[in-house]
């Protein structure tokens, strides 16, 4: 197994610039950029939800009773979780999605475009279509979600008969959006069993490195052949249970190796145990344990993990460093409300790195696992800038 100890951070330059809302931003790809680069680092598409998150529940709600939550937050959710996490790590992010023309849709658009600097030029506002909504209840380190929404009508063909809400979750990402994705270094694709999204193949042909994740297979087939777009992916990032079911193995590490018969890089998340990854091309393997934190809300942590791994991959870091960074960003995210707006930025990574080194009795071997951060986090970002966070209501008026 490749050790995840030292790294020089080769290919990285801590270039700072004024980003959205005036915060100092870090460009992890600064040393790699050339005039011929694509305009975007990452392209993604999918459904944006308004997430309403209840935290501080002592237990799961019981039928016939009323439960009071000690905390509540609202933020853009769905594919917005991934887009925000990528943007906050300094990647030039482009999102294609449909937005309702209600207050929820306006809030989500504003939070993503003006708040996070995400390019929404391939996105569209749909008149008369209400935004999908997810209510998430966090308790005992887990979450339960209830969602509602309708499939948006196709462009220029409004429909008064929306399909059932389940179609919103299962339809191919980007099916209602422009067919030609913009040129980008990478794309993040949510693979759907039994479905193919033509934009994924097009993005791969244009040179984008495609990172694929997947949800639970409701059909129960767990057949890799039912994921036709997997062949276009550079990396596949399922969780342990998904990986075992897709490969017919009883060990997530064995499943990761089996998956490299289908995709060059397999990353399997192991929950509280961390993550394990295999790179077929280089022969690297890496395993990094999870960072122990007190989780407030796990919503979107998987998306933040993928964003961290994509960032390290585009920057050219060793596999173990990519895995450690992905786990760190996910661990930082669960300590805040919400999915998208809990994603950490580089200042929070820097603050964690400096703080953890000062803890008495800290395991020196564990510290060495993250030694690569020493060459990545700039000195001037010790004090975190105020990230936009989930708030209990979206009804407050803007300050003049």
Short mmCIF file of C-alpha atoms in Angstrom, two decimals:
data_model
loop_
_atom_site.label_atom_id
_atom_site.label_comp_id
_atom_site.label_asym_id
_atom_site.label_seq_id
_atom_site.Cartn_x
_atom_site.Cartn_y
_atom_site.Cartn_z
CA UNK A 1 0.00 0.00 0.00
CA UNK A 2 1.29 3.44 -0.81
CA UNK A 3 2.10 5.47 2.28
CA UNK A 4 0.18 8.71 2.67
CA UNK A 5 2.96 10.51 4.46
CA UNK A 6 4.98 13.06 2.54
CA UNK A 7 4.18 15.09 -0.51
CA UNK A 8 5.77 18.21 -1.93
CA UNK A 9 2.49 19.48 -3.32
CA UNK A 10 4.05 19.43 -6.79
CA UNK A 11 2.08 21.34 -9.38
CA UNK A 12 0.42 23.61 -6.81
CA UNK A 13 0.79 27.33 -6.41
CA UNK A 14 -1.00 29.27 -3.72
CA UNK A 15 -2.31 32.05 -5.93
CA UNK A 16 -4.78 34.26 -4.14
CA UNK A 17 -7.46 36.40 -5.70
CA UNK A 18 -10.55 38.21 -4.59
CA UNK A 19 -13.45 35.80 -5.07
CA UNK A 20 -17.21 36.06 -4.46
CA UNK A 21 -18.26 38.20 -1.47
CA UNK A 22 -14.69 39.56 -1.31
CA UNK A 23 -13.09 36.53 0.34
CA UNK A 24 -9.52 35.58 -0.47
CA UNK A 25 -9.48 32.53 -2.71
CA UNK A 26 -6.83 29.94 -3.48
CA UNK A 27 -6.32 28.51 -6.95
CA UNK A 28 -5.05 24.92 -6.54
CA UNK A 29 -4.36 24.68 -10.28
CA UNK A 30 -2.50 27.98 -10.69
CA UNK A 31 0.84 26.36 -11.59
CA UNK A 32 -0.84 24.15 -14.19
CA UNK A 33 -2.85 26.74 -16.08
CA UNK A 34 -2.02 27.68 -19.68
CA UNK A 35 -3.70 30.01 -22.21
CA UNK A 36 -5.10 26.98 -24.06
CA UNK A 37 -6.95 25.58 -21.04
CA UNK A 38 -10.71 24.99 -21.14
CA UNK A 39 -12.66 27.86 -19.59
CA UNK A 40 -13.89 25.68 -16.72
CA UNK A 41 -12.22 23.25 -14.36
CA UNK A 42 -15.36 21.23 -13.62
CA UNK A 43 -18.75 20.91 -15.30
CA UNK A 44 -21.72 19.21 -13.68
CA UNK A 45 -25.44 19.00 -14.11
CA UNK A 46 -28.40 17.74 -12.13
CA UNK A 47 -31.30 18.86 -9.97
CA UNK A 48 -31.05 21.73 -7.48
CA UNK A 49 -33.26 21.32 -4.41
CA UNK A 50 -33.99 23.75 -1.64
CA UNK A 51 -32.82 21.86 1.44
CA UNK A 52 -34.48 22.50 4.79
CA UNK A 53 -32.47 20.79 7.52
CA UNK A 54 -33.56 20.06 11.07
CA UNK A 55 -30.79 19.22 13.55
CA UNK A 56 -30.62 18.63 17.27
CA UNK A 57 -33.21 15.86 17.25
CA UNK A 58 -32.71 13.34 20.04
CA UNK A 59 -34.21 10.50 18.03
CA UNK A 60 -36.15 9.70 14.90
CA UNK A 61 -39.63 11.24 14.70
CA UNK A 62 -42.33 8.93 16.01
CA UNK A 63 -45.66 8.54 14.24
CA UNK A 64 -48.45 10.49 15.86
CA UNK A 65 -46.14 12.79 17.80
CA UNK A 66 -44.56 16.21 17.27
CA UNK A 67 -40.79 16.53 17.46
CA UNK A 68 -39.00 19.82 18.08
CA UNK A 69 -35.56 20.37 16.59
CA UNK A 70 -32.98 22.53 18.38
CA UNK A 71 -31.50 23.73 15.07
CA UNK A 72 -32.65 24.45 11.53
CA UNK A 73 -31.01 25.60 8.34
CA UNK A 74 -31.94 26.27 4.71
CA UNK A 75 -29.57 26.08 1.76
CA UNK A 76 -29.35 24.99 -1.90
CA UNK A 77 -29.13 21.20 -2.11
CA UNK A 78 -28.98 18.35 -4.60
CA UNK A 79 -26.29 18.97 -7.22
CA UNK A 80 -25.66 22.36 -5.56
CA UNK A 81 -23.82 20.50 -2.77
CA UNK A 82 -21.13 19.32 -5.18
CA UNK A 83 -20.97 22.57 -7.14
CA UNK A 84 -20.46 24.67 -4.03
CA UNK A 85 -17.84 22.32 -2.59
CA UNK A 86 -15.84 22.48 -5.84
CA UNK A 87 -16.07 26.28 -6.05
CA UNK A 88 -15.01 26.77 -2.43
CA UNK A 89 -11.90 24.69 -3.09
CA UNK A 90 -10.92 27.15 -5.82
CA UNK A 91 -12.05 25.28 -8.96
CA UNK A 92 -13.76 27.18 -11.77
CA UNK A 93 -17.14 25.50 -11.67
CA UNK A 94 -19.94 25.46 -14.26
CA UNK A 95 -23.40 24.11 -13.41
CA UNK A 96 -26.32 23.30 -15.70
CA UNK A 97 -29.63 23.00 -13.87
CA UNK A 98 -33.26 24.02 -13.99
CA UNK A 99 -34.45 26.61 -11.44
CA UNK A 100 -38.02 27.48 -10.52
CA UNK A 101 -39.14 31.09 -10.78
CA UNK A 102 -40.41 31.03 -7.19
CA UNK A 103 -38.62 32.54 -4.18
CA UNK A 104 -36.85 29.24 -3.52
CA UNK A 105 -35.43 29.19 -7.03
CA UNK A 106 -34.35 32.82 -6.83
CA UNK A 107 -32.63 32.17 -3.51
CA UNK A 108 -30.77 29.11 -4.82
CA UNK A 109 -29.67 30.91 -8.00
CA UNK A 110 -28.42 33.90 -6.02
CA UNK A 111 -26.60 31.74 -3.47
CA UNK A 112 -24.79 29.80 -6.17
CA UNK A 113 -24.02 32.54 -8.71
CA UNK A 114 -23.42 35.61 -6.55
CA UNK A 115 -22.52 33.86 -3.30
CA UNK A 116 -20.19 31.19 -4.66
CA UNK A 117 -19.11 32.44 -8.09
CA UNK A 118 -20.49 29.38 -9.90
CA UNK A 119 -21.15 29.89 -13.60
CA UNK A 120 -24.84 29.24 -14.33
CA UNK A 121 -24.84 30.26 -17.99
CA UNK A 122 -26.00 26.76 -19.13
CA UNK A 123 -28.80 26.83 -16.52
CA UNK A 124 -32.34 28.09 -17.05
CA UNK A 125 -35.26 29.49 -15.08
CA UNK A 126 -38.56 27.68 -15.74
CA UNK A 127 -41.66 29.92 -15.51
CA UNK A 128 -44.43 28.48 -13.37
CA UNK A 129 -42.36 25.54 -12.12
CA UNK A 130 -41.87 25.27 -8.38
CA UNK A 131 -38.50 24.35 -6.95
CA UNK A 132 -37.94 20.83 -5.66
CA UNK A 133 -37.67 20.71 -1.86
CA UNK A 134 -35.99 18.27 0.52
CA UNK A 135 -36.55 18.22 4.27
CA UNK A 136 -33.66 16.52 6.06
CA UNK A 137 -33.74 15.45 9.71
CA UNK A 138 -30.36 14.80 11.31
CA UNK A 139 -30.10 12.63 14.43
CA UNK A 140 -27.76 10.01 15.88
CA UNK A 141 -25.10 10.83 13.28
CA UNK A 142 -27.44 9.98 10.39
CA UNK A 143 -30.22 11.67 8.47
CA UNK A 144 -33.68 10.95 7.10
CA UNK A 145 -34.95 12.88 4.10
CA UNK A 146 -38.33 13.60 2.55
CA UNK A 147 -38.38 15.22 -0.91
CA UNK A 148 -41.01 16.65 -3.22
CA UNK A 149 -40.77 17.94 -6.76
CA UNK A 150 -41.91 17.58 -10.33
CA UNK A 151 -39.88 17.05 -13.47
CA UNK A 152 -39.36 20.39 -15.23
CA UNK A 153 -40.89 20.71 -18.69
CA UNK A 154 -38.41 20.35 -21.56
CA UNK A 155 -37.03 23.58 -23.02
CA UNK A 156 -39.53 25.43 -25.24
CA UNK A 157 -42.09 22.69 -24.71
CA UNK A 158 -43.99 23.55 -21.52
CA UNK A 159 -46.06 20.73 -20.16
CA UNK A 160 -49.12 20.98 -17.93
CA UNK A 161 -48.83 17.30 -16.97
CA UNK A 162 -45.58 16.76 -15.04
CA UNK A 163 -44.44 13.20 -14.48
CA UNK A 164 -44.43 11.69 -10.97
CA UNK A 165 -41.92 12.98 -8.46
CA UNK A 166 -39.92 9.77 -8.65
CA UNK A 167 -39.00 10.64 -12.23
CA UNK A 168 -37.26 13.75 -10.95
CA UNK A 169 -34.84 11.58 -9.03
CA UNK A 170 -34.32 8.89 -11.65
CA UNK A 171 -34.20 10.78 -14.94
CA UNK A 172 -30.75 11.20 -16.52
CA UNK A 173 -28.98 14.27 -15.17
CA UNK A 174 -29.13 17.10 -17.67
CA UNK A 175 -31.83 15.54 -19.83
CA UNK A 176 -33.70 18.84 -19.96
CA UNK A 177 -30.63 20.99 -20.58
CA UNK A 178 -28.52 22.05 -23.58
CA UNK A 179 -26.98 18.95 -25.20
CA UNK A 180 -23.42 20.28 -25.56
CA UNK A 181 -21.57 20.77 -22.28
CA UNK A 182 -18.88 23.47 -22.22
CA UNK A 183 -15.23 22.45 -22.40
CA UNK A 184 -13.86 21.63 -18.96
CA UNK A 185 -10.92 19.83 -17.40
CA UNK A 186 -13.29 17.50 -15.59
CA UNK A 187 -16.93 16.59 -15.16
CA UNK A 188 -18.76 15.01 -12.26
CA UNK A 189 -21.49 12.60 -13.35
CA UNK A 190 -24.15 10.91 -11.26
CA UNK A 191 -24.64 7.51 -12.90
CA UNK A 192 -28.14 6.05 -13.00
CA UNK A 193 -28.72 2.29 -13.42
CA UNK A 194 -30.32 1.53 -16.77
CA UNK A 195 -29.82 5.06 -18.09
CA UNK A 196 -27.25 6.73 -20.30
CA UNK A 197 -26.63 10.48 -20.41
CA UNK A 198 -25.19 11.44 -23.83
CA UNK A 199 -23.45 14.52 -22.42
CA UNK A 200 -21.05 12.28 -20.47
CA UNK A 201 -19.64 10.66 -23.60
CA UNK A 202 -19.39 14.06 -25.28
CA UNK A 203 -17.54 15.55 -22.33
CA UNK A 204 -15.10 12.63 -22.32
CA UNK A 205 -14.49 13.00 -26.07
CA UNK A 206 -13.71 16.67 -25.51
CA UNK A 207 -10.99 15.71 -23.04
CA UNK A 208 -12.82 16.06 -19.73
CA UNK A 209 -11.80 13.66 -16.96
CA UNK A 210 -15.10 12.21 -15.77
CA UNK A 211 -15.62 11.33 -12.09
CA UNK A 212 -18.68 9.17 -11.51
CA UNK A 213 -20.69 8.51 -8.39
CA UNK A 214 -23.85 6.47 -8.03
CA UNK A 215 -26.90 6.17 -5.83
CA UNK A 216 -28.72 3.15 -4.45
CA UNK A 217 -29.96 0.76 -7.14
CA UNK A 218 -33.70 0.59 -6.48
CA UNK A 219 -34.04 -2.16 -9.09
CA UNK A 220 -31.93 -4.53 -6.98
CA UNK A 221 -30.02 -5.72 -10.06
CA UNK A 222 -26.63 -4.26 -9.08
CA UNK A 223 -25.29 -4.88 -12.55
CA UNK A 224 -22.28 -2.86 -13.71
CA UNK A 225 -23.42 -3.44 -17.30
CA UNK A 226 -26.45 -1.29 -16.42
CA UNK A 227 -24.08 1.67 -15.92
CA UNK A 228 -23.10 2.21 -19.58
CA UNK A 229 -21.49 5.58 -18.88
CA UNK A 230 -18.99 4.02 -16.48
CA UNK A 231 -16.74 3.30 -19.47
CA UNK A 232 -16.29 7.04 -19.95
CA UNK A 233 -15.21 7.62 -16.35
CA UNK A 234 -11.68 8.02 -15.05
CA UNK A 235 -12.77 7.39 -11.47
CA UNK A 236 -15.75 5.74 -9.79
CA UNK A 237 -16.61 6.60 -6.17
CA UNK A 238 -19.29 4.33 -4.62
CA UNK A 239 -19.71 3.63 -0.93
CA UNK A 240 -18.76 0.29 0.59
CA UNK A 241 -22.18 -1.34 0.33
CA UNK A 242 -22.68 -0.21 -3.27
CA UNK A 243 -19.20 -1.41 -4.25
CA UNK A 244 -19.73 -4.85 -2.70
CA UNK A 245 -23.12 -5.32 -4.34
CA UNK A 246 -21.88 -4.24 -7.77
CA UNK A 247 -18.89 -6.61 -7.62
CA UNK A 248 -20.44 -9.52 -5.71
CA UNK A 249 -17.67 -9.38 -3.09
CA UNK A 250 -17.93 -9.34 0.69
CA UNK A 251 -15.01 -6.96 1.27
CA UNK A 252 -15.00 -3.31 0.17
CA UNK A 253 -11.25 -3.39 -0.50
CA UNK A 254 -11.63 -6.42 -2.74
CA UNK A 255 -14.52 -4.61 -4.40
CA UNK A 256 -12.28 -1.62 -5.17
CA UNK A 257 -9.77 -3.88 -6.92
CA UNK A 258 -12.56 -5.60 -8.85
CA UNK A 259 -13.93 -2.26 -10.01
CA UNK A 260 -10.61 -1.39 -11.67
CA UNK A 261 -11.53 -3.94 -14.34
CA UNK A 262 -14.10 -1.35 -15.43
CA UNK A 263 -12.59 2.03 -14.53
CA UNK A 264 -8.98 3.20 -14.01
CA UNK A 265 -9.45 4.56 -10.47
CA UNK A 266 -11.82 3.09 -7.87
CA UNK A 267 -12.48 4.90 -4.59
CA UNK A 268 -14.64 3.18 -1.98
CA UNK A 269 -15.81 5.15 1.05
CA UNK A 270 -15.88 3.11 4.24
CA UNK A 271 -17.95 5.31 6.54
CA UNK A 272 -16.36 5.65 9.96
CA UNK A 273 -13.38 3.63 8.74
CA UNK A 274 -12.36 6.18 6.12
CA UNK A 275 -11.77 5.31 2.45
CA UNK A 276 -9.79 2.96 0.23
CA UNK A 277 -8.63 3.60 -3.35
CA UNK A 278 -6.88 1.78 -6.19
CA UNK A 279 -5.30 3.28 -9.31
CA UNK A 280 -4.95 0.60 -12.00
CA UNK A 281 -2.67 2.72 -14.17
CA UNK A 282 -0.02 3.50 -11.56
CA UNK A 283 -0.47 0.46 -9.31
CA UNK A 284 -1.04 2.75 -6.31
CA UNK A 285 -3.33 1.76 -3.47
CA UNK A 286 -4.16 3.93 -0.49
CA UNK A 287 -6.23 3.70 2.66
CA UNK A 288 -6.87 6.65 4.96
CA UNK A 289 -8.88 6.41 8.19
CA UNK A 290 -11.67 8.86 8.89
CA UNK A 291 -11.06 11.93 11.04
CA UNK A 292 -13.04 11.72 14.28
CA UNK A 293 -15.35 14.73 14.59
CA UNK A 294 -18.61 15.56 16.32
CA UNK A 295 -21.06 15.56 13.43
CA UNK A 296 -23.82 18.17 13.46
CA UNK A 297 -25.30 17.35 10.04
CA UNK A 298 -23.96 14.75 7.56
CA UNK A 299 -26.01 16.15 4.64
CA UNK A 300 -23.82 16.51 1.55
CA UNK A 301 -20.69 14.99 3.10
CA UNK A 302 -20.38 12.48 0.26
CA UNK A 303 -20.51 15.29 -2.30
CA UNK A 304 -17.81 17.22 -0.44
CA UNK A 305 -15.65 14.07 -0.39
CA UNK A 306 -15.93 13.75 -4.17
CA UNK A 307 -15.11 17.46 -4.59
CA UNK A 308 -11.97 17.07 -2.49
CA UNK A 309 -10.87 14.05 -4.50
CA UNK A 310 -11.50 15.83 -7.82
CA UNK A 311 -9.46 18.82 -6.62
CA UNK A 312 -6.47 16.67 -5.70
CA UNK A 313 -6.76 14.69 -8.93
CA UNK A 314 -6.74 17.78 -11.14
CA UNK A 315 -3.80 19.18 -9.15
CA UNK A 316 -1.83 15.96 -9.74
CA UNK A 317 -1.39 14.87 -6.11
CA UNK A 318 -0.47 11.28 -5.14
CA UNK A 319 -3.44 8.99 -4.54
CA UNK A 320 -3.03 8.88 -0.75
CA UNK A 321 -2.96 12.68 -0.51
CA UNK A 322 -6.09 12.95 -2.65
CA UNK A 323 -7.85 10.47 -0.39
CA UNK A 324 -6.72 12.20 2.81
CA UNK A 325 -7.80 15.61 1.52
CA UNK A 326 -11.21 14.29 0.45
CA UNK A 327 -11.76 12.78 3.89
CA UNK A 328 -10.66 15.98 5.61
CA UNK A 329 -13.01 18.21 3.62
CA UNK A 330 -15.91 15.83 4.32
CA UNK A 331 -15.07 15.79 8.04
CA UNK A 332 -15.04 19.59 8.17
CA UNK A 333 -18.37 19.78 6.35
CA UNK A 334 -20.38 17.68 8.83
CA UNK A 335 -19.65 20.15 11.62
CA UNK A 336 -21.93 22.77 10.03
CA UNK A 337 -25.59 22.97 9.04
CA UNK A 338 -26.67 22.13 5.51
CA UNK A 339 -25.26 20.41 2.47
CA UNK A 340 -23.89 23.01 0.08
CA UNK A 341 -23.17 25.81 2.54
CA UNK A 342 -21.38 23.52 4.99
CA UNK A 343 -18.61 22.86 2.44
CA UNK A 344 -15.22 24.11 3.69
CA UNK A 345 -12.92 26.54 1.91
CA UNK A 346 -9.13 26.70 1.97
CA UNK A 347 -9.08 28.98 4.99
CA UNK A 348 -10.92 26.36 7.03
CA UNK A 349 -8.50 23.69 5.83
CA UNK A 350 -5.61 25.97 6.86
CA UNK A 351 -7.18 26.68 10.25
CA UNK A 352 -7.68 22.96 10.90
CA UNK A 353 -4.10 22.13 9.90
CA UNK A 354 -2.59 24.74 12.20
CA UNK A 355 -4.91 23.92 15.08
CA UNK A 356 -4.40 20.16 14.93
CA UNK A 357 -0.63 20.56 15.12
CA UNK A 358 -0.95 22.37 18.44
CA UNK A 359 -2.99 19.67 20.17
CA UNK A 360 -0.99 18.06 22.96
CA UNK A 361 -0.41 14.34 22.61
CA UNK A 362 -1.34 14.36 18.95
CA UNK A 363 -0.35 11.17 17.12
CA UNK A 364 2.71 12.18 15.08
CA UNK A 365 2.10 9.44 12.52
CA UNK A 366 -1.42 10.76 11.96
CA UNK A 367 -0.02 14.27 11.50
CA UNK A 368 2.44 13.05 8.90
CA UNK A 369 -0.46 11.71 6.89
CA UNK A 370 -1.50 15.34 6.29
CA UNK A 371 1.99 16.81 6.00
CA UNK A 372 1.32 17.61 2.34
CA UNK A 373 -0.94 20.44 3.55
CA UNK A 374 2.09 22.37 4.80
CA UNK A 375 2.99 23.29 1.22
CA UNK A 376 -0.60 23.96 0.18
CA UNK A 377 -2.21 26.28 2.69
CA UNK A 378 -0.98 29.88 2.44
CA UNK A 379 0.13 31.66 5.60
CA UNK A 380 -2.15 34.66 5.08
CA UNK A 381 -5.32 32.58 5.34
CA UNK A 382 -4.95 31.61 9.00
CA UNK A 383 -8.15 33.45 9.97
CA UNK A 384 -11.18 32.03 8.16
CA UNK A 385 -13.28 34.45 6.15
CA UNK A 386 -16.99 34.32 6.98
CA UNK A 387 -18.42 31.65 4.74
CA UNK A 388 -22.07 31.92 3.82
CA UNK A 389 -23.87 29.36 5.98
CA UNK A 390 -27.31 27.83 6.04
CA UNK A 391 -29.82 30.03 7.85
CA UNK A 392 -33.17 29.19 9.49
CA UNK A 393 -35.13 31.26 6.96
CA UNK A 394 -34.67 32.62 3.47
CA UNK A 395 -37.18 35.40 4.12
CA UNK A 396 -34.87 38.09 5.49
CA UNK A 397 -34.48 41.13 3.28
CA UNK A 398 -31.04 42.10 2.01
CA UNK A 399 -29.14 44.68 4.01
CA UNK A 400 -28.92 48.00 2.14
#
